[in-house]
Amino acid sequence: MKNPIDYLWYKTYKSKLYNRDQSMGFVLGANLYTIGFLIFGMDAFSFGSAILIVILSWLLTRPYRRYKKQVKVIRKYYNESEKSRIRGNIIVAVYFILSFAAPFIIAWIKNGFLLVD
C-alpha cells in the first residue's frame, strides 16, 4: 500500500460509504481537527482554523473527484488478495473508529477526567 489515502478512498468506495467524497472528506476533516486540537489546544476551534481545515480536506480529496483517478485507484486495488482485503478492512475500520473517538478521548484527557497516578 503505497498511498494510504488511495486505499482509504477505495475502501470507502467499495463499502458504499462513498457519496461524492463527503465521507472521506469528513473523516479527513475530523482528523485535521484532532491534530489541530493536539497542537494548538482550544485555538483549533476558531473560525480561521475551521476554514483552513475545510480547505485542506477539499485539497486532499480533490484528485478523487476526477474519473481518471477513480479508475486508476480501482484498478490498482481491484485484485487484492483475500488476506490483504481482510487486513485492509480491519485497518480502515479501526481508522474510522479512532477518527471519531479521538476528539472525545483527547477532550476527556485534557479536562482531567483520566485519573493517572
PDB file of C-alpha atoms in Angstrom, residues 59-103:
ATOM      1  CA  LEU A  59      -7.489  19.746  -1.415  1.00  0.00           C
ATOM      2  CA  LEU A  60      -6.756  16.226  -0.163  1.00  0.00           C
ATOM      3  CA  THR A  61      -9.940  14.784  -1.674  1.00  0.00           C
ATOM      4  CA  ARG A  62      -9.907  16.832  -4.875  1.00  0.00           C
ATOM      5  CA  PRO A  63      -7.955  14.319  -7.001  1.00  0.00           C
ATOM      6  CA  TYR A  64     -10.529  11.632  -6.230  1.00  0.00           C
ATOM      7  CA  ARG A  65     -13.284  13.625  -7.908  1.00  0.00           C
ATOM      8  CA  ARG A  66     -11.694  13.033 -11.325  1.00  0.00           C
ATOM      9  CA  TYR A  67     -12.869   9.968 -13.198  1.00  0.00           C
ATOM     10  CA  LYS A  68      -9.369   9.000 -14.372  1.00  0.00           C
ATOM     11  CA  LYS A  69      -8.053   8.986 -10.811  1.00  0.00           C
ATOM     12  CA  GLN A  70     -11.013   6.902  -9.630  1.00  0.00           C
ATOM     13  CA  VAL A  71     -10.464   4.300 -12.344  1.00  0.00           C
ATOM     14  CA  LYS A  72      -6.725   4.200 -11.621  1.00  0.00           C
ATOM     15  CA  VAL A  73      -7.269   3.562  -7.894  1.00  0.00           C
ATOM     16  CA  ILE A  74      -9.979   0.955  -8.519  1.00  0.00           C
ATOM     17  CA  ARG A  75      -7.734  -0.934 -10.951  1.00  0.00           C
ATOM     18  CA  LYS A  76      -4.836  -0.739  -8.502  1.00  0.00           C
ATOM     19  CA  TYR A  77      -6.689  -2.451  -5.648  1.00  0.00           C
ATOM     20  CA  TYR A  78      -9.317  -4.493  -7.531  1.00  0.00           C
ATOM     21  CA  ASN A  79      -7.351  -7.755  -7.495  1.00  0.00           C
ATOM     22  CA  GLU A  80      -6.076  -7.625  -3.924  1.00  0.00           C
ATOM     23  CA  SER A  81      -5.726 -10.947  -2.169  1.00  0.00           C
ATOM     24  CA  GLU A  82      -8.198 -12.199   0.422  1.00  0.00           C
ATOM     25  CA  LYS A  83      -5.633 -11.790   3.213  1.00  0.00           C
ATOM     26  CA  SER A  84      -4.834  -8.254   2.113  1.00  0.00           C
ATOM     27  CA  ARG A  85      -8.539  -7.407   1.833  1.00  0.00           C
ATOM     28  CA  ILE A  86      -9.311  -8.634   5.367  1.00  0.00           C
ATOM     29  CA  ARG A  87      -6.301  -6.825   6.815  1.00  0.00           C
ATOM     30  CA  GLY A  88      -7.271  -3.663   4.924  1.00  0.00           C
ATOM     31  CA  ASN A  89     -10.867  -3.861   6.184  1.00  0.00           C
ATOM     32  CA  ILE A  90      -9.646  -4.138   9.771  1.00  0.00           C
ATOM     33  CA  ILE A  91      -7.221  -1.233   9.385  1.00  0.00           C
ATOM     34  CA  VAL A  92      -9.835   1.007   7.763  1.00  0.00           C
ATOM     35  CA  ALA A  93     -12.453   0.105  10.412  1.00  0.00           C
ATOM     36  CA  VAL A  94     -10.030   0.943  13.230  1.00  0.00           C
ATOM     37  CA  TYR A  95      -9.070   4.160  11.434  1.00  0.00           C
ATOM     38  CA  PHE A  96     -12.726   5.255  11.149  1.00  0.00           C
ATOM     39  CA  ILE A  97     -13.467   4.379  14.778  1.00  0.00           C
ATOM     40  CA  LEU A  98     -10.394   6.215  16.063  1.00  0.00           C
ATOM     41  CA  SER A  99     -11.125   9.183  13.799  1.00  0.00           C
ATOM     42  CA  PHE A 100     -14.446   9.739  15.554  1.00  0.00           C
ATOM     43  CA  ALA A 101     -13.359   8.645  19.049  1.00  0.00           C
ATOM     44  CA  ALA A 102     -10.056  10.576  19.207  1.00  0.00           C
ATOM     45  CA  PRO A 103     -11.568  14.061  19.723  1.00  0.00           C
TER      46      PRO A 103
END
